Coordinates of C-alpha atoms in Angstrom, one line a residue:
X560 CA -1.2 -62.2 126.7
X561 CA 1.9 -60.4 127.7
X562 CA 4.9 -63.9 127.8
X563 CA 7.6 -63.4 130.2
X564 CA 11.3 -62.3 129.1
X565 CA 13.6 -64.0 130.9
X566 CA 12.7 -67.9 130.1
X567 CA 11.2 -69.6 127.0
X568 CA 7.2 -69.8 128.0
X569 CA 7.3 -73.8 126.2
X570 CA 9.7 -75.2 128.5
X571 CA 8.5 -78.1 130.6
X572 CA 9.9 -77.0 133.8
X573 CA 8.4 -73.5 133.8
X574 CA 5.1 -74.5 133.3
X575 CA 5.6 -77.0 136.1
X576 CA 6.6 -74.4 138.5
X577 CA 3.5 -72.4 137.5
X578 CA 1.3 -74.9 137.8
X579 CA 2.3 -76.0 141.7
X580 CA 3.3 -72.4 143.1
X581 CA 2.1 -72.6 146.7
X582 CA -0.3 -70.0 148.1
X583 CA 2.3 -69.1 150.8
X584 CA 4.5 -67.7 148.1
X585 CA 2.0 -65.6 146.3
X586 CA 0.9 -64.1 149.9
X587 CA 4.4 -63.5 150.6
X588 CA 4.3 -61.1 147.2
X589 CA 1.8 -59.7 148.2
X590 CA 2.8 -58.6 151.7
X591 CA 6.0 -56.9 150.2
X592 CA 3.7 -54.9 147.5
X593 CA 1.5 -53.7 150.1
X594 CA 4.5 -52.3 152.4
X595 CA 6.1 -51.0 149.3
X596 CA 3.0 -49.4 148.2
X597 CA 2.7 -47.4 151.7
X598 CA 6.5 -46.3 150.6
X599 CA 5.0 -45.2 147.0
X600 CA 2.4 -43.1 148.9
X601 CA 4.1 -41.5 151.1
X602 CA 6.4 -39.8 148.1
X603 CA 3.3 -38.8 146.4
X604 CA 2.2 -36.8 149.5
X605 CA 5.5 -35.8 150.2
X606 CA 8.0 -35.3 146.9
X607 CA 11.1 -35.2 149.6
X608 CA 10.9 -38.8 150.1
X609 CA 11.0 -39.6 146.4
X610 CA 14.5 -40.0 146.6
X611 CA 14.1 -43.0 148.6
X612 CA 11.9 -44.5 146.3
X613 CA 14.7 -47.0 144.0
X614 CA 14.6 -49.8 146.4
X615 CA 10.7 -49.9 146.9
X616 CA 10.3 -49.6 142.7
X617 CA 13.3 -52.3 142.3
X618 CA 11.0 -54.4 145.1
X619 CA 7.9 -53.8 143.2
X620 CA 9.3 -54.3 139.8
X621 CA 10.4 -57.9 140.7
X622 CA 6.8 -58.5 142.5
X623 CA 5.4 -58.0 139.5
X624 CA 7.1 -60.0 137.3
X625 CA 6.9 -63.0 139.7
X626 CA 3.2 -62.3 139.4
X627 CA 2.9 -61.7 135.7
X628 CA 5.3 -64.8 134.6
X629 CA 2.8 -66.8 137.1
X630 CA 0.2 -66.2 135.6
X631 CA 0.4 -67.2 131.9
X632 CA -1.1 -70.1 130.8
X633 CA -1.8 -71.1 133.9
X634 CA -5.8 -70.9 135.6
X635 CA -4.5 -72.3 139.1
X636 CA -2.2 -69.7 139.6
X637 CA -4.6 -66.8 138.3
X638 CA -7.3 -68.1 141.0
X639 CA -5.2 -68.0 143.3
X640 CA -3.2 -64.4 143.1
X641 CA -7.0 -63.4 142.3
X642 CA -8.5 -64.6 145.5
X643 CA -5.2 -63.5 147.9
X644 CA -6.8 -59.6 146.8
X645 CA -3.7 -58.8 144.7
X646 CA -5.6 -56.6 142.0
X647 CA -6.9 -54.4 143.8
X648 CA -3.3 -54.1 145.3
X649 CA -2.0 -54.0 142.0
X650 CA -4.3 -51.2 140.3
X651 CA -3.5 -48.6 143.4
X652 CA -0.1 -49.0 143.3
X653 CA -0.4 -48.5 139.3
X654 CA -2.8 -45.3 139.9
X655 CA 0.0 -44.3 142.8
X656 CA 2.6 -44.4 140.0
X657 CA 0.7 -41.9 138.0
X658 CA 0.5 -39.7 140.5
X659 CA 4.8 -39.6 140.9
X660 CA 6.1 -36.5 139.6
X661 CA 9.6 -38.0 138.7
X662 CA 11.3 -39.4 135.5
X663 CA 12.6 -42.4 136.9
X664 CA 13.5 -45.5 134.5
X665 CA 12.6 -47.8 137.7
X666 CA 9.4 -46.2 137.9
X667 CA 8.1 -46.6 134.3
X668 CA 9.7 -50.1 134.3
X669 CA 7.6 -50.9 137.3
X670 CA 4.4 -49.5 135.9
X671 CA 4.7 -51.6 132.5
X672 CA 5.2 -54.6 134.3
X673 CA 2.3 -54.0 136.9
X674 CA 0.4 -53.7 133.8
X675 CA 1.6 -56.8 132.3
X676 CA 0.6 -58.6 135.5
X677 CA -3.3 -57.2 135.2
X678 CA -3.1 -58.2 131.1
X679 CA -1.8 -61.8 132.1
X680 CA -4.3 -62.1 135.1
X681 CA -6.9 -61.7 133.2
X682 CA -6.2 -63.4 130.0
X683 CA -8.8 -66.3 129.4
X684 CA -9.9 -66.0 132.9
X685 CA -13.5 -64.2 133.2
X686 CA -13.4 -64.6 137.0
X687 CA -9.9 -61.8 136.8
X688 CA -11.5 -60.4 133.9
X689 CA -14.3 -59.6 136.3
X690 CA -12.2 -58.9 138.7
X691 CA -9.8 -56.1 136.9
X692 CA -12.7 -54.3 135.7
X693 CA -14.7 -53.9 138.8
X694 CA -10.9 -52.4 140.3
X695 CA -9.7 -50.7 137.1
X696 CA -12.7 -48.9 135.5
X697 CA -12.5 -46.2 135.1
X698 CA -9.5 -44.7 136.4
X699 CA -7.0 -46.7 135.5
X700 CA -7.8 -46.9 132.0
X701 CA -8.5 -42.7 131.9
X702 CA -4.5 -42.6 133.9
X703 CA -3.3 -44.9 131.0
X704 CA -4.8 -44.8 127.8
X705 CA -3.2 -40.8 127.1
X706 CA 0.1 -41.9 129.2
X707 CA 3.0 -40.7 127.0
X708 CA 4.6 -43.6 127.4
X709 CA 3.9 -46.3 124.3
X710 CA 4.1 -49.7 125.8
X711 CA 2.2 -48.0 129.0
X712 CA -0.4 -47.0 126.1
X713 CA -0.3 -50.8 124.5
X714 CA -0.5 -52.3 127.9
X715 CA -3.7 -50.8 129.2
X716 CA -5.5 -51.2 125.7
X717 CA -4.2 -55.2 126.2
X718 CA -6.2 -55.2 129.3
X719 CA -9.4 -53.2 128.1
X720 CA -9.5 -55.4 125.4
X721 CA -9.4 -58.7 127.3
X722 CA -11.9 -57.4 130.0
X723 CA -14.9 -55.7 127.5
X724 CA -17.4 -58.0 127.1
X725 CA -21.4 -56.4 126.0
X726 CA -22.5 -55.3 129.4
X727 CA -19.5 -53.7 129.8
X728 CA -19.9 -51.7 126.3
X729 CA -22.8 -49.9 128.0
X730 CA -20.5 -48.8 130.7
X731 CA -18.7 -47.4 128.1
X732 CA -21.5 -45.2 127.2
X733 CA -21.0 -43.5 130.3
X734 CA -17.3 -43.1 130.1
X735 CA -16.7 -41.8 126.6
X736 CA -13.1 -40.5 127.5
X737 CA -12.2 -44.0 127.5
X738 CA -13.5 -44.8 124.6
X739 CA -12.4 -41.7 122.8
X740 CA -8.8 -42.3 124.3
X741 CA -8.8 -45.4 122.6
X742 CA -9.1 -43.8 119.2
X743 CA -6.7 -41.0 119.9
X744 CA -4.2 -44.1 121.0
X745 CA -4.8 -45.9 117.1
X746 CA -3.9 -42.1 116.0
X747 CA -1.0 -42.0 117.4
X748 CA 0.4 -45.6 117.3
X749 CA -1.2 -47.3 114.2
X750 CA 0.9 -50.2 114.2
X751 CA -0.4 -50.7 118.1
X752 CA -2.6 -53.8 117.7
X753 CA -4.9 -53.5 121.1
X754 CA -6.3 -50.2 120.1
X755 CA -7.3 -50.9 116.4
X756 CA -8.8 -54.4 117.9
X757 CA -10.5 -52.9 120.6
X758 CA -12.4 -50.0 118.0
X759 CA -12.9 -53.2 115.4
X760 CA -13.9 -56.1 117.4
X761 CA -15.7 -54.2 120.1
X762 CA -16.6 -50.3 119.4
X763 CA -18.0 -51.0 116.1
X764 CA -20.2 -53.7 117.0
X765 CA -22.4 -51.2 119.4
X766 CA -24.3 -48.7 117.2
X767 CA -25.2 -46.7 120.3
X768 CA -22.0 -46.3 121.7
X769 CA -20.2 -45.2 117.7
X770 CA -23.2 -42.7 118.1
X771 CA -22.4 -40.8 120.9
X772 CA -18.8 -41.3 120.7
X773 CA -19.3 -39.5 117.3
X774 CA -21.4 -37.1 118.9
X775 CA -18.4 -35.8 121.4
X776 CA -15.3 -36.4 119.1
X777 CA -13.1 -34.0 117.9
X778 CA -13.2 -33.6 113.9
X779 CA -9.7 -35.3 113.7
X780 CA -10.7 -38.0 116.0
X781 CA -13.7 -38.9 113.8
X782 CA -11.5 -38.7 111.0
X783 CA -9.3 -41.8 112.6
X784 CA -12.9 -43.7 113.3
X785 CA -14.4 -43.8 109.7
X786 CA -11.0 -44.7 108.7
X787 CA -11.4 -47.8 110.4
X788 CA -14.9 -47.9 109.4
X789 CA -13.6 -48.5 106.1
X790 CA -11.4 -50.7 106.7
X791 CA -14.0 -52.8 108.0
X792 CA -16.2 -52.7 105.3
X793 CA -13.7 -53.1 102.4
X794 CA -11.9 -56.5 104.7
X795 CA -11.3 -59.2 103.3
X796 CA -13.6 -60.5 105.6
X797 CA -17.4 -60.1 104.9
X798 CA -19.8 -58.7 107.2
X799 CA -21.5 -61.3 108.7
X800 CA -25.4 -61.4 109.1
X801 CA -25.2 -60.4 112.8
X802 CA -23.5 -57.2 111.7
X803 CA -25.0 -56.1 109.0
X804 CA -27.9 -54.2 111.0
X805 CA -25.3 -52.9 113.3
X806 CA -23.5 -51.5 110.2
X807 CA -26.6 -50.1 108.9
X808 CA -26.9 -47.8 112.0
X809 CA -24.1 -46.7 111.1
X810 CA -25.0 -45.9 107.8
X811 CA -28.0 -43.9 109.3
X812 CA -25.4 -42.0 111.4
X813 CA -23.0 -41.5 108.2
X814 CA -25.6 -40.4 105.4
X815 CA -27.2 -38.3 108.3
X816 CA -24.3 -36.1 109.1
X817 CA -23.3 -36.2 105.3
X818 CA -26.7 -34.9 104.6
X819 CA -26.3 -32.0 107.3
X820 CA -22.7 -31.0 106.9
X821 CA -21.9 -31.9 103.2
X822 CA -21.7 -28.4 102.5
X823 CA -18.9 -27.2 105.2
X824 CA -17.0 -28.5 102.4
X825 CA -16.5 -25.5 100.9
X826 CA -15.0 -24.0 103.5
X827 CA -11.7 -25.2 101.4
X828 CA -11.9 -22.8 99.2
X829 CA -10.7 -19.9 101.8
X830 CA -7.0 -19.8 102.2
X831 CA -7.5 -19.0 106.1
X832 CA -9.8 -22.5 105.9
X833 CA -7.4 -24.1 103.5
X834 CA -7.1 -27.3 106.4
X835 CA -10.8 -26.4 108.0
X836 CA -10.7 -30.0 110.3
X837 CA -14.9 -30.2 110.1
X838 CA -14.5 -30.1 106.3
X839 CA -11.9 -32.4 105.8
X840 CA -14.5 -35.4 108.2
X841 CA -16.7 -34.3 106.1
X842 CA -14.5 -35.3 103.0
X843 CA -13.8 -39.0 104.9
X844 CA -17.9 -39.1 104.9
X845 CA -18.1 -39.3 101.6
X846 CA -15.6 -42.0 101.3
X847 CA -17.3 -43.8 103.6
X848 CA -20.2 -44.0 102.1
X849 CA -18.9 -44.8 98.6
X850 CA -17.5 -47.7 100.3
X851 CA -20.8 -48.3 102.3
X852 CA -23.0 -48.1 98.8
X853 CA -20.2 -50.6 97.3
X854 CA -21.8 -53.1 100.3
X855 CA -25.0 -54.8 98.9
X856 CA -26.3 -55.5 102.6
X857 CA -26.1 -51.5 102.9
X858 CA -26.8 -49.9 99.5
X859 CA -30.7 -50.5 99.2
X860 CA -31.2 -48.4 102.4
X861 CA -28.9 -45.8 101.4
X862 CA -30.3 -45.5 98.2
X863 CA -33.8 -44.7 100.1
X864 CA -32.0 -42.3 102.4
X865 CA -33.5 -39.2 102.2
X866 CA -32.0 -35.9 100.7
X867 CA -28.8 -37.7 100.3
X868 CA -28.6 -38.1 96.2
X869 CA -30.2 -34.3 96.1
X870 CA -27.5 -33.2 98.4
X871 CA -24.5 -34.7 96.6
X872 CA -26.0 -33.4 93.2
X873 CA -26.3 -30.3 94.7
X874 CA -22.5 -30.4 96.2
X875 CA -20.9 -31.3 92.8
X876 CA -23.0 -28.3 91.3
X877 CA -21.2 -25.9 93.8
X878 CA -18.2 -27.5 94.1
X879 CA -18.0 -27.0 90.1
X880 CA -19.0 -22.9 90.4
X881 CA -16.6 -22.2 93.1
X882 CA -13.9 -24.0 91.2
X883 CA -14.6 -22.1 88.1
X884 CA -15.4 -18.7 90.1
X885 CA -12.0 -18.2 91.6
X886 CA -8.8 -19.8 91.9
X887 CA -8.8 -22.7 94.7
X888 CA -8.6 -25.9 96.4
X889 CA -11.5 -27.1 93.9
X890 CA -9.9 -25.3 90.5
X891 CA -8.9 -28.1 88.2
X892 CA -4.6 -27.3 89.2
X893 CA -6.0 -27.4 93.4
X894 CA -5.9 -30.7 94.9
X895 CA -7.3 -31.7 98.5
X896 CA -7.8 -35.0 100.7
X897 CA -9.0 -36.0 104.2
X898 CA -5.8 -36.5 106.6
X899 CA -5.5 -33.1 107.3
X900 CA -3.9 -31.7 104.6
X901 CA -4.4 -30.3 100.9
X902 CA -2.6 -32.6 98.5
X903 CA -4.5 -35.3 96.8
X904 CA -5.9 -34.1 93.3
X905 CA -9.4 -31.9 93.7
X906 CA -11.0 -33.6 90.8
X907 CA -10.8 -36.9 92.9
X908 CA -13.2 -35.4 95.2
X909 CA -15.5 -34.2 92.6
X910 CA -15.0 -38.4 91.1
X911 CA -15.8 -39.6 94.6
X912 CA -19.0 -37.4 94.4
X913 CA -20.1 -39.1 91.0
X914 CA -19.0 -42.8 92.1
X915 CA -21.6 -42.1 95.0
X916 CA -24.2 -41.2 92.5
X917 CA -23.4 -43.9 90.5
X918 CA -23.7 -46.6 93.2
X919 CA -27.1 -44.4 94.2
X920 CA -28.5 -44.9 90.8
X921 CA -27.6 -48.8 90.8
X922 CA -30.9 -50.8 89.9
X923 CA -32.7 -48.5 91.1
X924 CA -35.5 -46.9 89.0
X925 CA -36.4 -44.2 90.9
X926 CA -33.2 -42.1 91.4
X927 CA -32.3 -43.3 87.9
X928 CA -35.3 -41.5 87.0
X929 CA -34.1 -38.1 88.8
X930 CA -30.6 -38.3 86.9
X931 CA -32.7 -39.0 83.8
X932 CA -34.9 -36.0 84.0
X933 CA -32.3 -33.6 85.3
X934 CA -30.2 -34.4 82.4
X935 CA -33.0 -35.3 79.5
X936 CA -32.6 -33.6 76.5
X937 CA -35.2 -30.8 76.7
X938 CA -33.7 -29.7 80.0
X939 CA -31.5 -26.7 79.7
X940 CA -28.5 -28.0 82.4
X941 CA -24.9 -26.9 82.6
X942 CA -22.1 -28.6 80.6
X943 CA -20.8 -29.5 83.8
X944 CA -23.4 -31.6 84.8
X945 CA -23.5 -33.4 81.5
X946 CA -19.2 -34.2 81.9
X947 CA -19.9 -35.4 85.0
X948 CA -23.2 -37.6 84.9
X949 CA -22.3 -38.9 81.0
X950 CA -21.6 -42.5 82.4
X951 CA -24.9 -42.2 85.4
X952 CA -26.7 -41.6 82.4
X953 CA -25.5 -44.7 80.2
X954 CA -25.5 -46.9 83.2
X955 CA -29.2 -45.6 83.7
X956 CA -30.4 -46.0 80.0
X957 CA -28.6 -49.8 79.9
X958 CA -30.4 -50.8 83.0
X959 CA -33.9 -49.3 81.6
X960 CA -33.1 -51.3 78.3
X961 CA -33.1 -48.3 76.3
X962 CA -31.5 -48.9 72.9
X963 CA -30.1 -45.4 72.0
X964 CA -26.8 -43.9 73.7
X965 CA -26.8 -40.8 76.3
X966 CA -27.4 -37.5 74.8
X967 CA -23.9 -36.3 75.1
X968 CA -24.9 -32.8 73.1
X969 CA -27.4 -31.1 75.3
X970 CA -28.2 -27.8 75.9
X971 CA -26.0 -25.2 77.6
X972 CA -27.5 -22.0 77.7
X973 CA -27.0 -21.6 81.2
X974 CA -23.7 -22.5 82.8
X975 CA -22.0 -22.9 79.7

């Protein structure tokens, strides 16, 4: 809820007021935002007349905050404002204001405030709720969501997070601009709290919509979404039963594209590719998924996922030659990480690889068995290999109960 900034929202008097505001007086609002609004339209047709716009924004500016101070706390004055029509009202005007070509202080301080109004309308009210949506989806929240302006930005994710509710998620489906904006809005304000709230408490509880928003996003943009991913899993809070299914779609979605585009990867180690955006998602994969295979309601099915533990076998392997083949991102002085730049140490990368395969090989006896017999004694394997899977191979031989310690001296004829 968006509080009011010229009285303290606890006094007794103001909520009084709010609670017995006569109709007349809200219809009176309303009559002077619909003339205004006619004013509003006119200088979009016509840009001549925007120079007569200060008075009608001033007018509309106070409207709004009579409306928006109304309505907090305060479910009689909601219904009522709801039921005169003002929304509707409200969201043309704000889609009018987009449509202004002018940099007017008046103009953005009427646009934040008629967002304010639609934010406080709708808090704790699904009849507004209902209401907002059926008048603001979609356009409002595509006009909004990539405004440059950041409390604009805040404003309308306040509002899409107080109206989204599940049937609305599949709406969503359909509009994955909106949804996509959204993420782009976290990028770019990370301390904004809407957007992060919206992506955690809404967008990552709908496998289906995660999927296709995936599907369409740009590299960076799924970048910013398995960061929050992660942050989800590795929360304080622990996922509860409801979502653990929900997370393991997305664990199928994860391991998938891991699977497929692990080895765009080495894209890194061309200087003209040095900040390749598909391989550095690709790098925030892998983190996901060492966090995922750290979650005991995710790791069985990830250890069953198939390909995956070949794959990132496979990827160290190649990581290793390239490193040693010429100088690059993945030579042991290189260093690369996943926000879009090369600077966190390459052998971290090549660590994150072998945590995965340890948590892979975790109780289970059958991809402990692959580590065993690619690394068992008779088997001629690169020294590499051995470096890298030394403690896989402990952790596999304490698990099996074995009583002797890893071979640490084998064979190195080829590789070497």
């Amino acid at each position: 809820m968006i509080a009011s900034t010229g009285s303290a929202p606890g006094a007794r008097g103001v909520w009084e007021v709010r609670e017995t505001a006569p109709r007349t007086i809200f219809q009176r609002v309303l009559d002077i935002l619909k003339k205004s609004s006619h004013t509003v339209e006119l200088a979009c047709r016509d840009p001549s007349q925007v120079e007569h716009l200060a008075s009608s924004l001033q007018l509309i500016t106070e409207c709004f905050r009579c409306l928006r101070n109304a309505c907090i706390e305060c479910s009689v004055n909601q219904n009522s404002i709801r039921n005169l029509g003002t929304i509707g009202v409200a969201v043309d005007l704000i889609l009018l204001f987009r449509e202004l070509r002018v940099e007017q202080d008046s103009l953005l301080t009427a646009f934040r405030c008629g967002l304010q109004f639609l934010g406080n309308i709708a808090s704790r009210n699904e009849d507004s709720q209902s209401v907002v949506w059926m008048h603001a989806f979609p356009e409002l929240f595509l006009s909004c969501l990539n405004h440059p302006d950041r409390k604009i930005v805040a404003y309308s994710s306040m509002i899409l997070f107080t109206s989204l509710n599940s049937e609305r998620m599949k709406e969503l489906e359909e509009n994955l601009n909106i949804a996509i904006d959204v993420v782009d809005a976290h990028q770019k304000q990370p301390e904004s709290e809407w957007p992060f709230l919206i992506i955690t408490d809404h967008f990552l509880k709908s496998p289906e919509l995660v999927k296709a928003m995936y599907a369409k996003m740009s590299n960076q943009e799924r970048v910013a979404l398995l960061d929050l991913m992660i942050a989800r899993i590795v929360s304080d809070e622990p996922l509860a039963k409801d979502a653990a299914p929900v997370f393991l779609s997305h664990a199928e979605l994860v391991a998938g594209a891991f699977v497929d585009q692990c080895k765009t990867v080495l894209k890194l180690t061309s200087e003209q590719h040095a900040d390749d955006a598909e391989a550095l998602a690709t790098i925030r994969l892998l983190d996901v998924l060492c966090e995922m295979t750290a979650n005991t309601d995710l790791l069985g099915y990830l250890q069953v996922f198939p390909g995956l533990l070949e794959r990132v076998i496979d990827l160290l392997r190649l990581i290793h030659v390239s490193g040693n083949d010429s100088t690059n991102i993945f030579s042991t002085c290189a260093s690369i990480k996943a926000e879009g730049d090369v600077s966190n140490v390459a052998e971290g990368f090549k660590s994150h690889l072998i945590r995965l395969i340890g948590n892979l090989c975790y109780k289970n006896k059958d991809n402990q068995d692959k580590i065993l017999n690619i690394c068992g004694a008779d088997y001629i394997f690169p020294r590499w290999l051995q470096k890298y899977l030394s403690f896989c191979m402990y952790s596999c031989n304490r698990n099996r109960n074995y009583t002797k310690e890893p071979n640490r001296n084998l064979r190195t004829e080829k590789y070497s």
